C-alpha cells in the first residue's frame, strides 16, 4: 500500500483558530497587536501577520502597559496570565483547546497530589505553559 501525504497539509484546527484570532484583533483594533510567541512555526504565516501589524514578542515584559496581547496557540503559564492582568493588558487567549485540556489535566493531577512527568522540548512555549500550571 502506498501512503501519500498531501502537500501542503495545512494547519491543525488550533493553529487555524489562533491565526484567525490574530487577524480578527488586527481588523478590530488595528496595529500594533502584540503576540506572545509566534502563533505558528511557519515563517510565511508569521511574516504575513507582521505585515498586517502583529508584533511578536518572547516575553510579556516587551508589551507596553495597557496594550493588546494575544497568547499563542501554545498556551501560557498562570504566572503570565496574572502578570498580564496586573498590567492592565487586554488579552486574547488563542491557546489551542487541546492544549487547554492538557493544562486542566495537569492542574487536576496536581490538586490530587499526583506527580506529573512532562515529556517535551525544554524551553518550548507549550511545555513552559503546561509546567506553569503544575502547582
PDB file of C-alpha atoms in Angstrom, residues 26-126:
ATOM      1  CA  UNK A  26      -5.931  43.372  13.854  1.00  0.00           C
ATOM      2  CA  UNK A  27      -9.144  44.084  11.937  1.00  0.00           C
ATOM      3  CA  UNK A  28     -10.995  45.171  15.072  1.00  0.00           C
ATOM      4  CA  UNK A  29      -8.300  47.222  16.817  1.00  0.00           C
ATOM      5  CA  UNK A  30      -5.652  47.959  14.186  1.00  0.00           C
ATOM      6  CA  UNK A  31      -1.961  47.691  14.838  1.00  0.00           C
ATOM      7  CA  UNK A  32       0.010  47.104  16.839  1.00  0.00           C
ATOM      8  CA  UNK A  33      -1.292  43.854  18.277  1.00  0.00           C
ATOM      9  CA  UNK A  34       1.295  42.052  20.376  1.00  0.00           C
ATOM     10  CA  UNK A  35       1.513  38.269  20.200  1.00  0.00           C
ATOM     11  CA  UNK A  36       3.444  36.334  22.822  1.00  0.00           C
ATOM     12  CA  UNK A  37       5.449  33.783  20.839  1.00  0.00           C
ATOM     13  CA  UNK A  38       4.950  33.073  17.180  1.00  0.00           C
ATOM     14  CA  UNK A  39       1.411  31.882  16.707  1.00  0.00           C
ATOM     15  CA  UNK A  40       2.643  29.034  14.475  1.00  0.00           C
ATOM     16  CA  UNK A  41       6.030  27.666  13.440  1.00  0.00           C
ATOM     17  CA  UNK A  42       5.677  28.927   9.869  1.00  0.00           C
ATOM     18  CA  UNK A  43       7.737  31.870   8.600  1.00  0.00           C
ATOM     19  CA  UNK A  44       5.339  32.669   5.739  1.00  0.00           C
ATOM     20  CA  UNK A  45       2.329  32.998   8.058  1.00  0.00           C
ATOM     21  CA  UNK A  46       4.265  34.913  10.731  1.00  0.00           C
ATOM     22  CA  UNK A  47       5.690  37.339   8.155  1.00  0.00           C
ATOM     23  CA  UNK A  48       2.191  37.891   6.753  1.00  0.00           C
ATOM     24  CA  UNK A  49       0.832  38.721  10.198  1.00  0.00           C
ATOM     25  CA  UNK A  50       3.782  41.039  10.865  1.00  0.00           C
ATOM     26  CA  UNK A  51       2.997  42.874   7.623  1.00  0.00           C
ATOM     27  CA  UNK A  52      -0.558  43.411   8.904  1.00  0.00           C
ATOM     28  CA  UNK A  53       0.700  44.876  12.202  1.00  0.00           C
ATOM     29  CA  UNK A  54       1.268  41.953  14.560  1.00  0.00           C
ATOM     30  CA  UNK A  55       4.321  42.340  16.787  1.00  0.00           C
ATOM     31  CA  UNK A  56       5.715  39.037  18.035  1.00  0.00           C
ATOM     32  CA  UNK A  57       7.452  39.080  21.410  1.00  0.00           C
ATOM     33  CA  UNK A  58       9.009  36.362  23.510  1.00  0.00           C
ATOM     34  CA  UNK A  59       8.324  37.869  26.921  1.00  0.00           C
ATOM     35  CA  UNK A  60       5.345  39.756  28.293  1.00  0.00           C
ATOM     36  CA  UNK A  61       7.698  42.495  29.533  1.00  0.00           C
ATOM     37  CA  UNK A  62       8.179  43.521  25.876  1.00  0.00           C
ATOM     38  CA  UNK A  63       4.495  44.513  25.637  1.00  0.00           C
ATOM     39  CA  UNK A  64       3.661  48.124  26.600  1.00  0.00           C
ATOM     40  CA  UNK A  65       1.267  48.611  29.524  1.00  0.00           C
ATOM     41  CA  UNK A  66      -2.425  48.620  28.579  1.00  0.00           C
ATOM     42  CA  UNK A  67      -1.699  47.223  25.106  1.00  0.00           C
ATOM     43  CA  UNK A  68      -3.467  44.328  23.413  1.00  0.00           C
ATOM     44  CA  UNK A  69      -1.707  40.978  23.648  1.00  0.00           C
ATOM     45  CA  UNK A  70      -2.572  37.581  22.245  1.00  0.00           C
ATOM     46  CA  UNK A  71      -1.349  34.373  23.822  1.00  0.00           C
ATOM     47  CA  UNK A  72      -0.311  31.959  21.074  1.00  0.00           C
ATOM     48  CA  UNK A  73      -1.785  28.513  20.451  1.00  0.00           C
ATOM     49  CA  UNK A  74       0.980  27.084  22.670  1.00  0.00           C
ATOM     50  CA  UNK A  75      -0.619  28.482  25.829  1.00  0.00           C
ATOM     51  CA  UNK A  76       0.988  30.265  28.774  1.00  0.00           C
ATOM     52  CA  UNK A  77       1.571  29.662  32.458  1.00  0.00           C
ATOM     53  CA  UNK A  78      -0.740  31.026  35.122  1.00  0.00           C
ATOM     54  CA  UNK A  79       2.075  33.423  36.097  1.00  0.00           C
ATOM     55  CA  UNK A  80       1.965  35.016  32.623  1.00  0.00           C
ATOM     56  CA  UNK A  81      -1.825  35.380  32.787  1.00  0.00           C
ATOM     57  CA  UNK A  82      -1.575  37.049  36.195  1.00  0.00           C
ATOM     58  CA  UNK A  83       1.175  39.419  35.024  1.00  0.00           C
ATOM     59  CA  UNK A  84      -0.925  40.483  32.020  1.00  0.00           C
ATOM     60  CA  UNK A  85      -3.924  41.145  34.238  1.00  0.00           C
ATOM     61  CA  UNK A  86      -1.845  43.113  36.738  1.00  0.00           C
ATOM     62  CA  UNK A  87      -0.514  45.367  33.954  1.00  0.00           C
ATOM     63  CA  UNK A  88      -3.944  46.095  32.515  1.00  0.00           C
ATOM     64  CA  UNK A  89      -3.288  44.334  29.221  1.00  0.00           C
ATOM     65  CA  UNK A  90      -6.226  43.410  27.040  1.00  0.00           C
ATOM     66  CA  UNK A  91      -5.750  39.686  26.467  1.00  0.00           C
ATOM     67  CA  UNK A  92      -6.993  37.448  23.699  1.00  0.00           C
ATOM     68  CA  UNK A  93      -6.259  33.863  24.591  1.00  0.00           C
ATOM     69  CA  UNK A  94      -5.589  31.873  21.422  1.00  0.00           C
ATOM     70  CA  UNK A  95      -4.472  28.777  23.310  1.00  0.00           C
ATOM     71  CA  UNK A  96      -5.413  25.647  21.402  1.00  0.00           C
ATOM     72  CA  UNK A  97      -8.365  23.917  23.094  1.00  0.00           C
ATOM     73  CA  UNK A  98      -6.385  20.664  23.143  1.00  0.00           C
ATOM     74  CA  UNK A  99      -3.514  22.415  24.946  1.00  0.00           C
ATOM     75  CA  UNK A 100      -6.018  23.871  27.413  1.00  0.00           C
ATOM     76  CA  UNK A 101      -7.269  20.331  28.040  1.00  0.00           C
ATOM     77  CA  UNK A 102      -3.708  19.263  28.931  1.00  0.00           C
ATOM     78  CA  UNK A 103      -3.384  22.286  31.242  1.00  0.00           C
ATOM     79  CA  UNK A 104      -6.589  21.317  33.042  1.00  0.00           C
ATOM     80  CA  UNK A 105      -5.407  17.720  33.458  1.00  0.00           C
ATOM     81  CA  UNK A 106      -2.106  18.885  34.945  1.00  0.00           C
ATOM     82  CA  UNK A 107      -3.991  21.103  37.402  1.00  0.00           C
ATOM     83  CA  UNK A 108      -6.303  18.235  38.344  1.00  0.00           C
ATOM     84  CA  UNK A 109      -3.456  15.803  38.950  1.00  0.00           C
ATOM     85  CA  UNK A 110      -1.530  18.394  40.973  1.00  0.00           C
ATOM     86  CA  UNK A 111      -4.580  19.044  43.168  1.00  0.00           C
ATOM     87  CA  UNK A 112      -4.946  15.308  43.724  1.00  0.00           C
ATOM     88  CA  UNK A 113      -1.334  15.175  44.907  1.00  0.00           C
ATOM     89  CA  UNK A 114      -0.045  13.245  41.931  1.00  0.00           C
ATOM     90  CA  UNK A 115       3.388  13.746  40.486  1.00  0.00           C
ATOM     91  CA  UNK A 116       3.306  14.672  36.800  1.00  0.00           C
ATOM     92  CA  UNK A 117       6.062  13.792  34.360  1.00  0.00           C
ATOM     93  CA  UNK A 118       6.157  16.031  31.304  1.00  0.00           C
ATOM     94  CA  UNK A 119       7.889  14.842  28.166  1.00  0.00           C
ATOM     95  CA  UNK A 120       8.677  17.576  25.685  1.00  0.00           C
ATOM     96  CA  UNK A 121      11.280  20.020  24.473  1.00  0.00           C
ATOM     97  CA  UNK A 122      12.786  22.090  27.272  1.00  0.00           C
ATOM     98  CA  UNK A 123      12.113  25.773  26.679  1.00  0.00           C
ATOM     99  CA  UNK A 124       9.282  25.205  24.169  1.00  0.00           C
ATOM    100  CA  UNK A 125       6.367  27.574  24.901  1.00  0.00           C
ATOM    101  CA  UNK A 126       3.834  24.732  25.139  1.00  0.00           C
TER     102      UNK A 126
END
